[in-house]
Amino acid sequence: MDIVVNDTATEVSTDPDTTAVEVVREDLALTGTKLSCGTGVCGACTVLVDGSPTASCLLPATALEGRTVTTVEGLGGSHPAQRAFAAHDALQCGYCTPGFVVEAAAFVDRWRAEHGDVAPDRAAIADAMAGHLCRCGAYEGIYAAVAAACRGEHDTEPEHAPPRAEAMSKVTGEATYTTDVHPDGCQFGVIVRSTAAHARVRAVDGGGSPLVDLLPDDRTVRYVGQPVAAVVAPTRAKALAAAEAVTVDYETLPAVLDPESAREDGAPVVYPSKRERRSAPSSAEGATVPGSWSGNLRRSTLGSWRSATATRRLRAAAERDDPNLVTAEFSTGIQLHNAMEPHGCVARWDERGQLHLRTSTQTVGVLAREAAKRWGLSPQQVHVVAEHVGGGFGAKSGLTTETVAAVELARKTGTPVRVVLDRAEELTDTGNRPGTRTRLSLLATPSGDLAALGMDVHAEGGVSISSVAALLARLFYGTAPRRLRDIDVTTNHPPGVPFRGPGAAPMLWALEQGVDEIAHRRGEDPIELRRRWDGNPKRHALYDWAAALPVWLERPTAGSATGRFRRGVGVAAANWHYMANPGTEVEVTLDRGTVVARTGTQDIGTGARSVVTNVLAEELGLPVERVRVEVGHSATVHGPPSFGSQTTTSIGPAASDAARGLRAALRERVPETPPEGPVPPEALERAEGMRVVGKRHRDRRGYLTPFTVGDGFALGRGLSGAVHVTEVEVDTRLGRVRPTRVWAGVAAGRVYAPRLARNQCEGGVVQGVGYALYEERRADPATGTVLTDNMEDYRIPGIGDTPETVVHFHEGGWDHVRGGGVGLGEVSTIGVAASIGNAVFNATGWRPRDLPIRPDRVLKGLGS
Amino acid sequence: MTTPTTVHAATEALASHAGRARAGGTDVVALAHARRVEGPFVDLHRLTELRGISRRPDGSTLVGATTTIAEVAADATLRAHYPALVATAGALATPQIRAVATVGGNLLQRNRCSYYRNPAFSCLQSGGDTCPAREGEHQHAAVIDQGPCVAPHPSSMAVALLAHEASAHLADGGSVPVAELYDGTDPTRDHQLSPGRLVTGIELPPPVPGEAAAHHRATARSRAEWPLVEAVARLSISDGVISGAVVAVGAVARSPVRLTEVEDALVNSPVSDGPPPAALAGITGLCSPLPGNGYKVELLRATVTEVLERALRQD
């Protein structure tokens, strides 16, 4: 059939089952258009059909006949919407960006034709962009970009480079992700997954297809969706058919499918033996915390401090009905990472027996080391590339299933093999933030100091263990006695993995509402109370800032509002560890007048390229065009994984050191190079090929951990902090909570890339809104099958759910840290839900205890 | 697959191939991916004669079956005469879906129950003999119990068209009131049109002068979400008194439902007092919630209150 694609007449052959997105991405190789949800929800696949934005994943290819199609590539890179997205940093990982940009281009053109060069209001932009989802939450930038493009501010070539180094490649669709890679001769792998919640697998019959085994040593599956095997075929359709033909012989074992029955005597046990328990995966970052097992429960009291005193005080306060004692139970739902780019790997073994992995990963270095260990290679024989990564949030760390399957299949077939998860797999078995049920006891002295804290957190992480929610309460409010207990309640459900601030988000949902409740009972300002309990000067600076905000000064008295729509304001504070990766290096080489920097990290949307670019350009006095940063390759000097908020504080100082080293080396080779100030471009050209490696030197007074732990990180001195002040409007009739405005104060020291850091903090607010109000993994109670395995039923925030957000950075207090700044990715999101809970209480006098705060819960809470 | 260019050819193809009609494809393609339908398909996108909105001499309006939802949402004449229908169209799905999804397809789409959409399960809708949602996950299930299946009817347009007492024109010359397209007691399918029959258009009766109408879709998020409850109200008002009322609701039953008790109780109520609480009292009695969806009773009452208040405010 004939179609016109990006102004070129094209002929494609297609069958009735083919969708438009397949024609565009596979037949025409226009991979700027992305496939993410596959169900018409997320908009990543949006193309213009006869000028009208259309979801191409549900569009039969046959409907394109005789039509004109414009993809992101067809916009050419000079459309005002594209320039505006780059200039306003309306993106992070970039995977949803082509869809947004195509929609925005059509909207901006239409709007200007109808209204002239004036900005639409937020509601009009939200209406236009309602069919797009961005998991990074870059919606504030998108509002700004669309408005500016409508005002005609981006009609000409920009004078300045965009704040994000790779922005143009992301807004034009040029940026290549793992899902866009199809080497010649590549075959498709598909994973066969368990349909049983708990079973011993007696046999797997491939039905004639080559098959690799993905079962654990004990041949036992412990949840529906657990990988059993993988099959391969020349096309994805054939691979899916081959997977259908596989038969698995299960010896069904009794399963435990809800946390209540998991506690009962005689309940089926997920891990009956010591050996099996040792194989349980961890949902914590770093090492598994020690714990003691009893049936399906595993207890840890790590983090407790003067526990007996805390217990005695809490018990006595309960006996005397002390009004300064707050006890309450809080719960949180299971949150899914749901990065827009699914997990995927293209694996190839070369003729020398070396392994090449193109993987969507947050950890190129760790992955290379783990793959080397698993397949008996040296780390130098494993080449991991993750040029662009469409989001991770913790779920893409280390050696994950799709990579194991691709590597094994590639070895078996001798061809490259590509395994890309579909959205149902992504939302079932790539990890989650475990749900929790928390019993909180918080006691103040009559004079209003913290007397004791008790926290029992029962974590619902399926087959995973090592919840550290209660443990993290150790980081809060001084040294008052505290009894902190983490209890893993294992069930036959998919495992949790670290998720942006693991443990802290559910813990703060309880703790920060408890603190709010004490302040309320004592008739105190909740910020003043925190100021008294919290000795940290950096957070004191944030409290000063928050307390002076007009929205705070003019907040209503809790529960005083009447009428249908009730406005309230809430506050929550957060702390997070400062972690660094002390072995980090940045290598710089001079290539025809350009400084090329490399380090073994990756950019998952958090801005690693831009941090290094900014540091080098600033220290060498060069325009950013003279700096090129190459990340996402394991075959270079050591760089940090993108988790634990450690990336920027590791690569920034190493880049500084590299810049200093380069200047010193240049001064030897080209004596005209000045000791400071701009390095002349001629000097760079004369020293062609020069190579210098910068190191991330040790902090003053070193680290709390004497040696690096886990994947090579060290726990540094000091805690980053955040304070969120959130305004909500509660519709008491229809039960909807609408966050209207958020002020996000973050104390993480020096900010290396200000617009990008703000973007990440804005996205932290959006993810916190999702956690607070909408997101919830739900499973069938009878079989354990995840039902919210699509983006219609697993509900993440859209642009219309985004509050107007003001980000404030307090940059002082980190002089002991190399470079003066630490990470902010996690601290910027973990307290958001609690600030919403406190705002709902302020608005209505009803305190939500269970997440998400769904309409049914609001109606019930206000009715009772 | 065939791509007929005339209605005649389309009906022939549907009859001879036992093929499945596919218009915008936004539901059929998703169902094919979930292995709930398979081809051959009879593509309707070239039936340009079925696309468009026309006012007829008797004052009624005909909306062609392959008219897109976006076209309905943007039509000035419809907006003037059938504002609740236009509001319904503008609020459903997303702009990119509305651009291709058709009126006919919206009326005949399948339900959104997770158990039906997930190929791992068997249910009454997919040839099985039980409803796993009843004992299982049913937060979004029907709260007005009409039969063994509890998947709420998915069509928003059906709610608005039911409220407008519209009827569907069929290719064989017949005409079926929208109300009769659905039978909530039938747990095996989402509409009653027999295979091979083709909806060619929707006839909207002549507009009622001076009528006030409103639509609301209750959701958790601000946009782009299937409704928890949806309602359309049409009120005629004379001399400060409600003289006629139509209230239709969706997402609460296996079929879109007219709340006739509410309608009856509204007639002769004075406008100035707002919706009389007594008129809404009967809603509770209509509902028989499952353990996990009891909130829908109150939300239904609240959503109906919302549309009545809004319609009354326009007076």
Short mmCIF file of C-alpha atoms in Angstrom, two decimals, chain A residues 124-432:
data_model
loop_
_atom_site.label_atom_id
_atom_site.label_comp_id
_atom_site.label_asym_id
_atom_site.label_seq_id
_atom_site.Cartn_x
_atom_site.Cartn_y
_atom_site.Cartn_z
CA ALA A 124 -5.71 23.93 27.92
CA ILE A 125 -2.21 22.46 27.78
CA ALA A 126 -3.25 19.58 30.03
CA ASP A 127 -6.26 18.86 27.79
CA ALA A 128 -4.03 18.77 24.73
CA MET A 129 -1.36 16.58 26.35
CA ALA A 130 -3.79 14.33 28.25
CA GLY A 131 -2.92 11.32 26.13
CA HIS A 132 0.74 11.24 27.13
CA LEU A 133 2.42 9.89 30.22
CA CYS A 134 5.90 10.72 31.44
CA ARG A 135 7.15 8.48 34.24
CA CYS A 136 10.03 10.81 35.09
CA GLY A 137 7.37 13.48 35.70
CA ALA A 138 8.88 16.24 33.56
CA TYR A 139 5.45 17.86 33.29
CA GLU A 140 6.40 21.26 34.72
CA GLY A 141 8.95 21.66 31.95
CA ILE A 142 6.37 20.50 29.40
CA TYR A 143 3.88 23.14 30.56
CA ALA A 144 6.59 25.78 30.26
CA ALA A 145 7.75 24.55 26.86
CA VAL A 146 4.31 24.39 25.27
CA ALA A 147 3.38 27.82 26.61
CA ALA A 148 6.62 29.37 25.36
CA ALA A 149 6.28 27.78 21.94
CA CYS A 150 2.73 29.12 21.69
CA ARG A 151 4.01 32.59 22.58
CA GLY A 152 6.33 32.36 19.62
CA GLU A 153 9.50 32.36 21.71
CA HIS A 154 11.17 29.52 19.85
CA ASP A 155 10.72 30.44 16.22
CA THR A 156 14.39 31.10 15.60
CA GLU A 157 17.62 29.24 16.18
CA PRO A 158 18.43 29.34 19.91
CA GLU A 159 21.39 31.42 21.05
CA HIS A 160 22.30 29.09 23.87
CA ALA A 161 22.77 25.37 24.01
CA PRO A 162 19.93 23.64 25.87
CA PRO A 163 20.57 22.83 29.54
CA ARG A 164 20.61 19.09 28.87
CA ALA A 165 23.56 17.92 26.81
CA GLU A 166 21.64 15.33 24.77
CA ALA A 167 18.37 17.27 24.58
CA MET A 168 18.32 17.76 20.81
CA SER A 169 18.87 14.09 20.09
CA LYS A 170 15.96 13.25 22.38
CA VAL A 171 13.51 15.78 20.91
CA THR A 172 14.32 14.72 17.34
CA GLY A 173 14.04 10.97 17.94
CA GLU A 174 17.72 10.44 17.08
CA ALA A 175 18.58 9.15 20.55
CA THR A 176 18.95 5.39 20.36
CA TYR A 177 17.61 3.19 23.15
CA THR A 178 18.05 -0.54 23.55
CA THR A 179 14.57 -1.13 22.10
CA ASP A 180 15.71 0.60 18.90
CA VAL A 181 18.62 -1.77 18.26
CA HIS A 182 18.19 -4.54 15.67
CA PRO A 183 21.53 -5.90 14.49
CA ASP A 184 21.64 -8.00 11.32
CA GLY A 185 20.70 -11.60 11.91
CA CYS A 186 19.20 -10.82 15.28
CA GLN A 187 16.63 -13.26 16.60
CA PHE A 188 13.87 -12.62 19.12
CA GLY A 189 13.68 -14.23 22.52
CA VAL A 190 10.56 -14.57 24.63
CA ILE A 191 10.39 -15.61 28.27
CA VAL A 192 8.02 -18.37 29.34
CA ARG A 193 6.65 -17.53 32.78
CA SER A 194 5.11 -19.51 35.56
CA THR A 195 1.34 -19.78 35.63
CA ALA A 196 1.51 -21.29 39.12
CA ALA A 197 1.94 -19.31 42.31
CA HIS A 198 3.98 -22.06 43.93
CA ALA A 199 5.11 -25.25 42.28
CA ARG A 200 8.01 -27.56 41.69
CA VAL A 201 8.72 -27.82 38.00
CA ARG A 202 9.10 -31.45 37.05
CA ALA A 203 9.82 -30.87 33.38
CA VAL A 204 9.81 -28.26 30.67
CA ASP A 205 9.13 -29.35 27.09
CA GLY A 206 10.12 -26.87 24.43
CA GLY A 207 7.81 -28.33 21.81
CA GLY A 208 10.68 -28.56 19.34
CA SER A 209 12.08 -25.06 19.88
CA PRO A 210 15.52 -24.36 21.29
CA LEU A 211 15.03 -23.43 24.90
CA VAL A 212 17.10 -22.17 27.80
CA ASP A 213 16.30 -22.82 31.40
CA LEU A 214 15.70 -19.87 33.76
CA LEU A 215 14.62 -21.78 36.85
CA PRO A 216 16.46 -21.50 40.15
CA ASP A 217 18.52 -24.44 41.40
CA ASP A 218 15.66 -25.86 43.46
CA ARG A 219 13.40 -25.99 40.34
CA THR A 220 10.72 -24.19 42.30
CA VAL A 221 8.59 -21.29 41.11
CA ARG A 222 7.25 -19.06 43.86
CA TYR A 223 4.99 -16.63 42.03
CA VAL A 224 2.90 -16.28 38.91
CA GLY A 225 5.08 -14.64 36.30
CA GLN A 226 8.40 -16.07 37.49
CA PRO A 227 10.66 -16.91 34.54
CA VAL A 228 10.79 -20.61 33.71
CA ALA A 229 12.54 -20.71 30.35
CA ALA A 230 13.13 -18.69 27.21
CA VAL A 231 12.66 -19.54 23.57
CA VAL A 232 13.94 -17.90 20.42
CA ALA A 233 12.80 -17.50 16.80
CA PRO A 234 13.60 -15.28 13.82
CA THR A 235 10.60 -12.99 14.44
CA ARG A 236 8.84 -11.88 17.58
CA ALA A 237 5.56 -13.40 16.36
CA LYS A 238 7.24 -16.76 15.84
CA ALA A 239 8.93 -16.52 19.22
CA LEU A 240 5.59 -15.83 20.89
CA ALA A 241 4.13 -18.86 19.08
CA ALA A 242 7.10 -20.95 20.23
CA ALA A 243 6.53 -19.79 23.80
CA GLU A 244 2.89 -20.87 23.52
CA ALA A 245 4.05 -24.31 22.47
CA VAL A 246 6.18 -24.82 25.58
CA THR A 247 4.61 -27.08 28.17
CA VAL A 248 5.62 -26.92 31.79
CA ASP A 249 4.85 -29.81 34.08
CA TYR A 250 4.10 -28.37 37.53
CA GLU A 251 3.87 -30.21 40.80
CA THR A 252 1.62 -27.68 42.47
CA LEU A 253 2.49 -26.67 46.02
CA PRO A 254 0.23 -24.78 48.40
CA ALA A 255 0.61 -21.03 47.99
CA VAL A 256 0.17 -18.14 50.38
CA LEU A 257 -1.42 -15.19 48.65
CA ASP A 258 -2.19 -12.62 51.28
CA PRO A 259 -0.19 -11.24 54.20
CA GLU A 260 -2.88 -12.07 56.75
CA SER A 261 -2.89 -15.78 56.03
CA ALA A 262 0.92 -15.75 55.74
CA ARG A 263 1.03 -15.05 59.49
CA GLU A 264 -1.25 -17.92 60.45
CA ASP A 265 0.00 -21.15 62.00
CA GLY A 266 -0.01 -23.88 59.43
CA ALA A 267 0.14 -21.46 56.51
CA PRO A 268 2.08 -22.67 53.49
CA VAL A 269 5.67 -21.46 53.83
CA VAL A 270 7.37 -19.63 50.97
CA TYR A 271 10.88 -20.55 52.14
CA PRO A 272 10.71 -23.66 54.31
CA SER A 273 14.44 -24.38 54.65
CA LYS A 274 17.53 -22.40 55.59
CA ARG A 275 18.98 -22.99 52.17
CA GLU A 276 15.90 -21.66 50.40
CA ARG A 277 15.82 -18.62 52.68
CA ARG A 278 19.35 -17.79 51.64
CA SER A 279 18.16 -17.58 48.03
CA ALA A 280 15.47 -15.00 48.79
CA PRO A 281 16.00 -11.78 46.82
CA SER A 282 16.43 -8.46 48.64
CA SER A 283 14.37 -5.32 48.14
CA ALA A 284 17.04 -3.18 49.83
CA GLU A 285 19.89 -1.23 48.32
CA GLY A 286 23.26 -2.72 49.18
CA ALA A 287 23.54 -5.63 51.55
CA THR A 288 20.66 -7.71 52.91
CA VAL A 289 20.01 -6.70 56.52
CA PRO A 290 20.32 -9.47 59.10
CA GLY A 291 17.03 -10.90 60.31
CA SER A 292 15.48 -13.87 62.07
CA TRP A 293 12.94 -16.09 60.41
CA SER A 294 9.75 -17.58 61.75
CA GLY A 295 7.50 -19.21 59.16
CA ASN A 296 6.84 -16.61 56.50
CA LEU A 297 8.00 -13.74 58.69
CA ARG A 298 11.49 -12.35 58.99
CA ARG A 299 12.27 -9.80 61.68
CA SER A 300 15.02 -7.26 62.00
CA THR A 301 15.51 -4.73 64.78
CA LEU A 302 18.51 -3.08 63.20
CA GLY A 303 18.35 0.64 63.79
CA SER A 304 16.77 0.46 67.23
CA TRP A 305 18.39 2.66 69.83
CA ARG A 306 17.78 2.28 73.58
CA SER A 307 14.94 0.03 72.57
CA ALA A 308 14.06 -1.09 76.11
CA THR A 309 13.74 2.52 77.24
CA ALA A 310 11.53 3.31 74.27
CA THR A 311 9.32 0.31 74.99
CA ARG A 312 9.03 1.20 78.68
CA ARG A 313 8.12 4.81 77.96
CA LEU A 314 5.59 3.93 75.28
CA ARG A 315 3.95 1.32 77.47
CA ALA A 316 3.69 3.65 80.44
CA ALA A 317 2.28 6.42 78.27
CA ALA A 318 -0.35 4.07 76.88
CA GLU A 319 -1.33 2.99 80.40
CA ARG A 320 -1.83 6.56 81.54
CA ASP A 321 -3.60 7.62 78.33
CA ASP A 322 -0.97 10.25 77.72
CA PRO A 323 -2.31 12.88 75.29
CA ASN A 324 1.21 13.28 73.92
CA LEU A 325 1.20 9.68 72.70
CA VAL A 326 0.15 9.12 69.10
CA THR A 327 -0.47 5.55 68.03
CA ALA A 328 -1.87 4.73 64.65
CA GLU A 329 -1.67 2.21 61.86
CA PHE A 330 -0.72 3.30 58.36
CA SER A 331 -0.55 1.36 55.14
CA THR A 332 0.88 1.87 51.69
CA GLY A 333 0.14 0.17 48.38
CA ILE A 334 2.60 -1.63 46.17
CA GLN A 335 4.16 0.80 43.72
CA LEU A 336 5.58 -0.24 40.36
CA HIS A 337 8.58 1.42 38.72
CA ASN A 338 7.00 1.36 35.27
CA ALA A 339 9.79 3.05 33.34
CA MET A 340 8.60 4.07 29.89
CA GLU A 341 11.30 2.00 28.22
CA PRO A 342 10.78 -1.63 29.17
CA HIS A 343 13.66 -3.85 30.23
CA GLY A 344 15.47 -5.05 27.16
CA CYS A 345 18.75 -6.56 26.05
CA VAL A 346 20.36 -7.38 22.73
CA ALA A 347 23.12 -9.92 23.38
CA ARG A 348 25.84 -11.08 21.02
CA TRP A 349 28.83 -13.36 21.47
CA ASP A 350 31.69 -12.53 19.13
CA GLU A 351 34.15 -14.85 17.45
CA ARG A 352 36.64 -14.29 20.29
CA GLY A 353 34.08 -15.49 22.83
CA GLN A 354 33.52 -12.01 24.18
CA LEU A 355 30.08 -10.84 25.14
CA HIS A 356 28.42 -7.69 23.82
CA LEU A 357 25.34 -6.43 25.62
CA ARG A 358 23.13 -3.62 24.55
CA THR A 359 20.98 -3.26 27.66
CA SER A 360 18.58 -0.81 29.25
CA THR A 361 20.46 -0.61 32.55
CA GLN A 362 21.25 1.77 35.38
CA THR A 363 24.54 -0.03 36.01
CA VAL A 364 26.77 -0.67 32.98
CA GLY A 365 29.78 -1.40 35.21
CA VAL A 366 28.04 -3.66 37.69
CA LEU A 367 26.32 -5.49 34.86
CA ALA A 368 29.64 -6.13 33.11
CA ARG A 369 31.15 -7.51 36.32
CA GLU A 370 28.12 -9.67 37.14
CA ALA A 371 27.88 -10.97 33.58
CA ALA A 372 31.61 -11.78 33.58
CA LYS A 373 31.24 -13.72 36.79
CA ARG A 374 28.19 -15.63 35.58
CA TRP A 375 29.64 -16.64 32.21
CA GLY A 376 33.23 -17.15 33.31
CA LEU A 377 34.76 -14.15 31.55
CA SER A 378 36.93 -11.32 32.70
CA PRO A 379 35.07 -8.01 33.06
CA GLN A 380 37.06 -6.68 30.08
CA GLN A 381 35.53 -9.40 27.92
CA VAL A 382 32.02 -8.10 28.55
CA HIS A 383 31.08 -4.94 26.67
CA VAL A 384 27.96 -3.27 27.97
CA VAL A 385 26.41 -0.35 26.10
CA ALA A 386 23.44 1.66 27.30
CA GLU A 387 23.63 4.80 25.25
CA HIS A 388 20.24 6.13 26.34
CA VAL A 389 18.11 4.54 29.03
CA GLY A 390 14.38 5.16 29.15
CA GLY A 391 14.05 5.41 32.91
CA GLY A 392 14.96 3.00 35.68
CA PHE A 393 14.04 4.21 39.18
CA GLY A 394 15.85 1.26 40.71
CA ALA A 395 14.44 -1.58 38.63
CA LYS A 396 17.25 -1.79 36.08
CA SER A 397 20.21 -2.66 38.29
CA GLY A 398 22.65 -5.50 37.77
CA LEU A 399 21.99 -8.67 35.85
CA THR A 400 18.25 -8.89 35.23
CA THR A 401 16.21 -11.64 33.64
CA GLU A 402 15.91 -10.32 30.10
CA THR A 403 19.70 -10.07 29.90
CA VAL A 404 20.24 -13.59 31.22
CA ALA A 405 17.71 -14.90 28.69
CA ALA A 406 19.23 -12.97 25.77
CA VAL A 407 22.78 -14.08 26.60
CA GLU A 408 21.87 -17.73 27.02
CA LEU A 409 19.80 -17.76 23.84
CA ALA A 410 22.55 -15.98 21.91
CA ARG A 411 25.02 -18.59 23.05
CA LYS A 412 22.68 -21.39 22.07
CA THR A 413 21.86 -20.04 18.61
CA GLY A 414 25.14 -18.36 17.71
CA THR A 415 23.23 -15.27 16.60
CA PRO A 416 22.48 -11.98 18.32
CA VAL A 417 19.32 -12.27 20.37
CA ARG A 418 17.04 -9.52 21.49
CA VAL A 419 14.72 -9.84 24.48
CA VAL A 420 12.43 -6.89 25.22
CA LEU A 421 9.75 -7.26 27.85
CA ASP A 422 6.19 -6.34 27.07
CA ARG A 423 4.28 -4.05 29.41
CA ALA A 424 2.55 -6.91 31.20
CA GLU A 425 5.92 -8.48 32.02
CA GLU A 426 7.29 -5.08 32.98
CA LEU A 427 4.44 -4.48 35.41
CA THR A 428 4.54 -7.99 36.84
CA ASP A 429 8.12 -9.07 37.27
CA THR A 430 10.65 -6.25 37.17
CA GLY A 431 10.30 -5.30 40.82
CA ASN A 432 8.16 -3.10 42.96
#
